[in-house]
Amino acid sequence: MNRGRFLPLLYLLPTAVVLVPLFGYPLYQLGLISVFDYRQPQVSGGQPAEFVGAGNYTTLLSDPRFWSVLSTTVWFAAACVLATLAVGAALAVLLTRVGPVPRTLLSLAAMAAWAAPAMTGSTVWLFLFDTDLGLVNQTLGLGGHNWFYDRYSAFALVGATVVWHSFPFVMVSLYAGIKAVPDSVLEASRIDGATVWQQFWKVVVPILRPVITIVVIQSVIWDFKIFTQIYVMTGGGIAGQNLVLNVFAYQKAFGSSEYGLGSAIGVLMTLILLCVTLLYVRAIRRQGEQL
């Protein structure tokens, strides 16, 4: 038996001892509640919880509202991922082109955005676009304009906030990858007559493909489970027009006291993100093999 194969598992054991109970027990409780009819009377102890099996899941999967919110969550997350990747990649390339002082200032500004809590950043953006007191309305002369009344403008502002919080991770990761590209490879492409644009797409991007894969999958995981920005800035929107799955689950559980349905949504989200996480782990393993 090759003991070296199990050595990494021993290194992970202390972390597993902490994380498995920390995440395992809440997931167990989430799954347990999702198979019961669990409402306010059951919470208060006035009535016993009724086992319904897959009843909550059947209710959700037969509800057109659930599929509408799931569809909205998918396209919103996809838009955020694409925008984050575009902004992060553009700034990563910019970091390689500017001098030390601008590079340091840009990096510090990006790190400040990354370090800001989601609640703080969402509140700042909400105040900037406030109907009466917002700096944007005052600057543009749009007094009284409500940016969050329209579904798409509200999603655009929330998406901008998400990108503002997320692009530093992409920028730093891609910048490190670009700096790791051998100068000899770039020099050979220049000798062959490649333009800067061709160098980027034909040489740099293929080398960075493992890093890009990891960055994209990580961003998908983050943006698919967005809650704070949507809830703080829109509360789900007028008539639920800005709902995503996390906010939908919150409203079901704590707004309507349908804790079983809310937990079922949480379980379905966990399964979806588990599939994405498996892709993430597979991408990391592939990157390790290439390195």
CSV table of C-alpha atoms in Angstrom, one decimal:
chain,number,residue,atom,x,y,z
A,1,MET,CA,0.0,0.0,0.0
A,2,ASN,CA,1.3,3.4,-1.0
A,3,ARG,CA,1.1,5.4,2.3
A,4,GLY,CA,2.0,8.6,0.4
A,5,ARG,CA,-1.4,8.7,-1.2
A,6,PHE,CA,-3.1,9.1,2.2
A,7,LEU,CA,-0.6,11.6,3.6
A,8,PRO,CA,-2.6,14.7,2.2
A,9,LEU,CA,-5.7,13.4,4.0
A,10,LEU,CA,-3.8,13.4,7.3
A,11,TYR,CA,-2.9,17.1,6.8
A,12,LEU,CA,-6.5,17.9,6.1
A,13,LEU,CA,-7.8,16.0,9.2
A,14,PRO,CA,-7.5,18.9,11.7
A,15,THR,CA,-9.4,21.1,9.4
A,16,ALA,CA,-12.0,18.4,8.8
A,17,VAL,CA,-12.5,18.0,12.6
A,18,VAL,CA,-13.5,21.6,12.8
A,19,LEU,CA,-15.4,22.1,9.5
A,20,VAL,CA,-17.4,18.9,9.3
A,21,PRO,CA,-19.4,19.6,12.6
A,22,LEU,CA,-19.5,23.3,11.8
A,23,PHE,CA,-21.2,22.8,8.4
A,24,GLY,CA,-22.5,19.2,8.7
A,25,TYR,CA,-24.9,19.8,11.5
A,26,PRO,CA,-26.6,22.9,9.9
A,27,LEU,CA,-26.9,21.0,6.7
A,28,TYR,CA,-28.4,18.0,8.5
A,29,GLN,CA,-31.0,20.3,10.2
A,30,LEU,CA,-31.7,22.0,6.9
A,31,GLY,CA,-32.4,18.6,5.3
A,32,LEU,CA,-34.4,17.5,8.2
A,33,ILE,CA,-36.7,20.5,8.3
A,34,SER,CA,-37.2,20.3,4.5
A,35,VAL,CA,-39.1,17.0,4.9
A,36,PHE,CA,-41.6,18.4,7.5
A,37,ASP,CA,-44.5,20.7,7.4
A,38,TYR,CA,-42.8,23.2,9.7
A,39,ARG,CA,-44.6,26.5,10.3
A,40,GLN,CA,-45.0,29.0,13.2
A,41,PRO,CA,-47.3,26.7,15.2
A,42,GLN,CA,-44.6,24.0,15.1
A,43,VAL,CA,-41.9,26.5,16.0
A,44,SER,CA,-43.8,27.7,19.0
A,45,GLY,CA,-44.6,24.1,20.1
A,46,GLY,CA,-48.3,24.5,19.7
A,47,GLN,CA,-48.5,21.7,17.1
A,48,PRO,CA,-46.3,18.7,16.3
A,49,ALA,CA,-44.3,18.8,13.1
A,50,GLU,CA,-45.9,16.7,10.3
A,51,PHE,CA,-43.7,14.6,8.2
A,52,VAL,CA,-44.4,15.2,4.5
A,53,GLY,CA,-41.4,13.5,2.9
A,54,ALA,CA,-40.8,15.0,-0.5
A,55,GLY,CA,-44.0,17.1,-0.3
A,56,ASN,CA,-42.1,20.4,0.0
A,57,TYR,CA,-39.9,19.6,-2.9
A,58,THR,CA,-42.9,18.6,-5.0
A,59,THR,CA,-44.6,21.8,-4.1
A,60,LEU,CA,-41.6,23.8,-5.2
A,61,LEU,CA,-40.9,22.0,-8.4
A,62,SER,CA,-44.5,22.3,-9.4
A,63,ASP,CA,-44.6,26.1,-8.6
A,64,PRO,CA,-43.9,28.3,-11.7
A,65,ARG,CA,-42.7,31.0,-9.3
A,66,PHE,CA,-39.8,28.8,-8.2
A,67,TRP,CA,-38.7,28.2,-11.8
A,68,SER,CA,-39.0,31.9,-12.6
A,69,VAL,CA,-36.8,32.8,-9.6
A,70,LEU,CA,-34.3,30.1,-10.5
A,71,SER,CA,-34.1,31.4,-14.1
A,72,THR,CA,-33.6,34.9,-12.8
A,73,THR,CA,-30.9,33.7,-10.4
A,74,VAL,CA,-29.1,31.9,-13.2
A,75,TRP,CA,-29.0,34.8,-15.7
A,76,PHE,CA,-28.2,37.4,-13.0
A,77,ALA,CA,-25.3,35.2,-11.8
A,78,ALA,CA,-24.1,34.7,-15.3
A,79,ALA,CA,-24.2,38.5,-16.0
A,80,CYS,CA,-22.3,39.2,-12.8
A,81,VAL,CA,-19.7,36.6,-13.6
A,82,LEU,CA,-19.1,37.9,-17.1
A,83,ALA,CA,-18.9,41.5,-16.0
A,84,THR,CA,-16.6,40.6,-13.1
A,85,LEU,CA,-14.3,38.6,-15.4
A,86,ALA,CA,-14.2,41.5,-18.0
A,87,VAL,CA,-13.4,44.2,-15.4
A,88,GLY,CA,-10.9,42.0,-13.5
A,89,ALA,CA,-9.1,40.9,-16.7
A,90,ALA,CA,-9.0,44.5,-18.1
A,91,LEU,CA,-7.5,45.8,-14.9
A,92,ALA,CA,-5.1,42.9,-14.6
A,93,VAL,CA,-3.7,43.8,-18.1
A,94,LEU,CA,-3.6,47.5,-17.0
A,95,LEU,CA,-1.5,46.6,-14.0
A,96,THR,CA,1.1,45.1,-16.3
A,97,ARG,CA,1.3,48.3,-18.4
A,98,VAL,CA,1.5,51.0,-15.8
A,99,GLY,CA,4.4,52.1,-13.5
A,100,PRO,CA,4.9,51.1,-9.9
A,101,VAL,CA,3.1,54.0,-8.3
A,102,PRO,CA,-0.2,53.8,-10.3
A,103,ARG,CA,0.0,50.0,-9.9
A,104,THR,CA,0.2,50.3,-6.1
A,105,LEU,CA,-2.6,52.8,-5.9
A,106,LEU,CA,-4.9,50.7,-8.1
A,107,SER,CA,-4.1,47.6,-6.1
A,108,LEU,CA,-4.8,49.4,-2.8
A,109,ALA,CA,-8.1,50.7,-4.2
A,110,ALA,CA,-9.1,47.3,-5.4
A,111,MET,CA,-8.2,45.7,-2.1
A,112,ALA,CA,-10.3,48.3,-0.2
A,113,ALA,CA,-13.3,47.3,-2.4
A,114,TRP,CA,-12.6,43.6,-1.7
A,115,ALA,CA,-12.3,44.1,2.0
A,116,ALA,CA,-15.5,46.1,2.4
A,117,PRO,CA,-18.3,44.1,3.9
A,118,ALA,CA,-21.2,43.4,1.6
A,119,MET,CA,-23.6,45.2,3.9
A,120,THR,CA,-21.5,48.3,4.0
A,121,GLY,CA,-20.9,48.4,0.2
A,122,SER,CA,-24.6,47.8,-0.5
A,123,THR,CA,-25.6,50.6,1.8
A,124,VAL,CA,-23.1,53.0,0.2
A,125,TRP,CA,-24.4,52.2,-3.3
A,126,LEU,CA,-28.0,52.5,-2.1
A,127,PHE,CA,-27.3,55.9,-0.7
A,128,LEU,CA,-25.5,57.1,-3.8
A,129,PHE,CA,-28.6,56.2,-5.9
A,130,ASP,CA,-31.2,57.4,-3.3
A,131,THR,CA,-34.3,59.0,-4.9
A,132,ASP,CA,-34.0,62.3,-3.0
A,133,LEU,CA,-30.6,62.6,-1.4
A,134,GLY,CA,-28.4,60.5,-3.8
A,135,LEU,CA,-25.3,62.0,-5.2
A,136,VAL,CA,-26.1,60.5,-8.6
A,137,ASN,CA,-29.5,62.1,-8.9
A,138,GLN,CA,-28.2,65.4,-7.7
A,139,THR,CA,-25.3,65.4,-10.2
A,140,LEU,CA,-27.5,64.3,-13.1
A,141,GLY,CA,-30.4,66.6,-12.2
A,142,LEU,CA,-32.7,63.6,-11.8
A,143,GLY,CA,-34.4,64.6,-8.6
A,144,GLY,CA,-37.1,62.1,-7.6
A,145,HIS,CA,-36.0,59.4,-10.0
A,146,ASN,CA,-36.3,56.0,-8.4
A,147,TRP,CA,-33.6,53.7,-9.8
A,148,PHE,CA,-35.0,50.7,-8.0
A,149,TYR,CA,-38.5,50.9,-9.3
A,150,ASP,CA,-37.7,49.4,-12.7
A,151,ARG,CA,-36.6,45.7,-12.6
A,152,TYR,CA,-33.7,45.9,-14.9
A,153,SER,CA,-32.2,49.2,-13.6
A,154,ALA,CA,-32.4,47.7,-10.0
A,155,PHE,CA,-30.7,44.5,-11.2
A,156,ALA,CA,-28.1,46.6,-13.0
A,157,LEU,CA,-27.2,48.5,-9.8
A,158,VAL,CA,-27.1,45.4,-7.7
A,159,GLY,CA,-25.0,43.7,-10.3
A,160,ALA,CA,-22.6,46.7,-10.3
A,161,THR,CA,-22.3,46.4,-6.5
A,162,VAL,CA,-21.6,42.7,-6.8
A,163,VAL,CA,-18.9,43.3,-9.5
A,164,TRP,CA,-17.4,46.1,-7.3
A,165,HIS,CA,-17.0,43.6,-4.5
A,166,SER,CA,-15.8,40.7,-6.7
A,167,PHE,CA,-13.4,42.1,-9.4
A,168,PRO,CA,-10.3,42.4,-7.1
A,169,PHE,CA,-10.2,38.6,-6.8
A,170,VAL,CA,-10.2,38.2,-10.6
A,171,MET,CA,-7.8,41.0,-11.1
A,172,VAL,CA,-5.2,39.7,-8.6
A,173,SER,CA,-5.5,36.1,-9.8
A,174,LEU,CA,-5.1,37.0,-13.5
A,175,TYR,CA,-2.3,39.5,-12.8
A,176,ALA,CA,-0.3,36.9,-11.0
A,177,GLY,CA,-1.0,34.5,-13.9
A,178,ILE,CA,0.1,37.1,-16.5
A,179,LYS,CA,3.3,37.8,-14.6
A,180,ALA,CA,4.1,34.1,-14.5
A,181,VAL,CA,4.0,33.8,-18.4
A,182,PRO,CA,7.7,33.3,-19.5
A,183,ASP,CA,9.2,36.3,-21.2
A,184,SER,CA,10.8,33.9,-23.7
A,185,VAL,CA,7.4,32.8,-24.9
A,186,LEU,CA,6.3,36.4,-25.4
A,187,GLU,CA,9.6,37.3,-27.1
A,188,ALA,CA,9.2,34.4,-29.5
A,189,SER,CA,5.7,35.5,-30.4
A,190,ARG,CA,6.9,39.1,-31.1
A,191,ILE,CA,9.7,37.7,-33.3
A,192,ASP,CA,7.0,35.7,-35.2
A,193,GLY,CA,5.2,39.0,-35.9
A,194,ALA,CA,2.3,38.7,-33.4
A,195,THR,CA,0.6,42.0,-32.4
A,196,VAL,CA,-0.1,42.8,-28.8
A,197,TRP,CA,-3.7,41.7,-29.3
A,198,GLN,CA,-2.7,38.4,-30.9
A,199,GLN,CA,-0.2,37.9,-28.1
A,200,PHE,CA,-2.9,38.2,-25.5
A,201,TRP,CA,-5.5,35.9,-27.2
A,202,LYS,CA,-3.1,33.4,-28.8
A,203,VAL,CA,-0.4,33.1,-26.2
A,204,VAL,CA,-1.4,34.5,-22.8
A,205,VAL,CA,-5.1,33.4,-22.6
A,206,PRO,CA,-4.3,29.7,-23.4
A,207,ILE,CA,-1.6,29.7,-20.7
A,208,LEU,CA,-4.0,31.3,-18.3
A,209,ARG,CA,-6.9,28.9,-19.1
A,210,PRO,CA,-6.5,26.9,-15.8
A,211,VAL,CA,-6.5,30.1,-13.8
A,212,ILE,CA,-9.5,31.5,-15.7
A,213,THR,CA,-11.4,28.3,-15.2
A,214,ILE,CA,-10.9,28.4,-11.4
A,215,VAL,CA,-11.8,32.1,-11.3
A,216,VAL,CA,-15.0,31.6,-13.3
A,217,ILE,CA,-16.2,28.7,-11.3
A,218,GLN,CA,-15.4,30.4,-8.0
A,219,SER,CA,-17.3,33.5,-9.2
A,220,VAL,CA,-20.3,31.4,-10.2
A,221,ILE,CA,-20.4,29.9,-6.6
A,222,TRP,CA,-20.3,33.4,-5.1
A,223,ASP,CA,-22.7,35.1,-7.4
A,224,PHE,CA,-25.3,32.3,-7.5
A,225,LYS,CA,-25.8,32.6,-3.7
A,226,ILE,CA,-26.1,36.4,-3.6
A,227,PHE,CA,-28.3,37.6,-0.7
A,228,THR,CA,-27.0,40.7,1.0
A,229,GLN,CA,-26.8,43.0,-2.0
A,230,ILE,CA,-30.3,42.1,-3.3
A,231,TYR,CA,-31.9,42.2,0.1
A,232,VAL,CA,-30.4,45.4,1.3
A,233,MET,CA,-30.8,47.3,-2.0
A,234,THR,CA,-34.2,46.0,-3.2
A,235,GLY,CA,-35.7,43.8,-0.6
A,236,GLY,CA,-36.7,41.5,-3.5
A,237,GLY,CA,-38.1,44.4,-5.5
A,238,ILE,CA,-41.7,45.5,-6.1
A,239,ALA,CA,-44.0,42.5,-6.3
A,240,GLY,CA,-40.9,40.3,-6.1
A,241,GLN,CA,-39.5,41.4,-9.4
A,242,ASN,CA,-35.9,41.3,-8.1
A,243,LEU,CA,-36.0,37.9,-6.3
A,244,VAL,CA,-33.1,35.5,-6.4
A,245,LEU,CA,-33.2,32.1,-4.8
A,246,ASN,CA,-31.5,33.1,-1.5
A,247,VAL,CA,-34.0,36.0,-1.0
A,248,PHE,CA,-36.9,33.8,-2.1
A,249,ALA,CA,-35.9,31.2,0.5
A,250,TYR,CA,-35.6,33.9,3.2
A,251,GLN,CA,-39.1,35.2,2.4
A,252,LYS,CA,-40.6,31.8,2.4
A,253,ALA,CA,-39.0,30.8,5.7
A,254,PHE,CA,-39.2,34.1,7.7
A,255,GLY,CA,-41.7,36.2,5.8
A,256,SER,CA,-44.4,33.5,5.3
A,257,SER,CA,-43.3,31.2,8.2
A,258,GLU,CA,-43.0,28.3,5.8
A,259,TYR,CA,-39.8,27.0,7.2
A,260,GLY,CA,-40.1,23.6,5.4
A,261,LEU,CA,-40.4,25.2,2.0
A,262,GLY,CA,-37.6,27.6,2.8
A,263,SER,CA,-35.3,24.8,3.9
A,264,ALA,CA,-36.2,22.8,0.7
A,265,ILE,CA,-35.0,25.8,-1.4
A,266,GLY,CA,-31.8,25.8,0.6
A,267,VAL,CA,-31.3,22.1,0.0
A,268,LEU,CA,-31.8,22.5,-3.8
A,269,MET,CA,-29.4,25.4,-3.8
A,270,THR,CA,-26.9,23.3,-1.9
A,271,LEU,CA,-27.1,20.5,-4.5
A,272,ILE,CA,-26.7,23.0,-7.4
A,273,LEU,CA,-23.7,24.6,-5.8
A,274,LEU,CA,-22.3,21.1,-4.9
A,275,CYS,CA,-22.2,20.3,-8.6
A,276,VAL,CA,-20.5,23.6,-9.3
A,277,THR,CA,-18.0,22.9,-6.5
A,278,LEU,CA,-17.2,19.5,-8.0
A,279,LEU,CA,-16.3,21.2,-11.2
A,280,TYR,CA,-14.2,23.6,-9.2
A,281,VAL,CA,-12.3,20.7,-7.5
A,282,ARG,CA,-11.8,19.0,-10.8
A,283,ALA,CA,-10.4,22.2,-12.4
A,284,ILE,CA,-8.0,22.6,-9.5
A,285,ARG,CA,-6.8,19.0,-9.9
A,286,ARG,CA,-6.3,19.5,-13.6
A,287,GLN,CA,-4.3,22.7,-12.9
A,288,GLY,CA,-2.1,20.7,-10.5
A,289,GLU,CA,-1.5,18.1,-13.2
A,290,GLN,CA,-0.5,20.8,-15.7
A,291,LEU,CA,1.8,22.4,-13.2
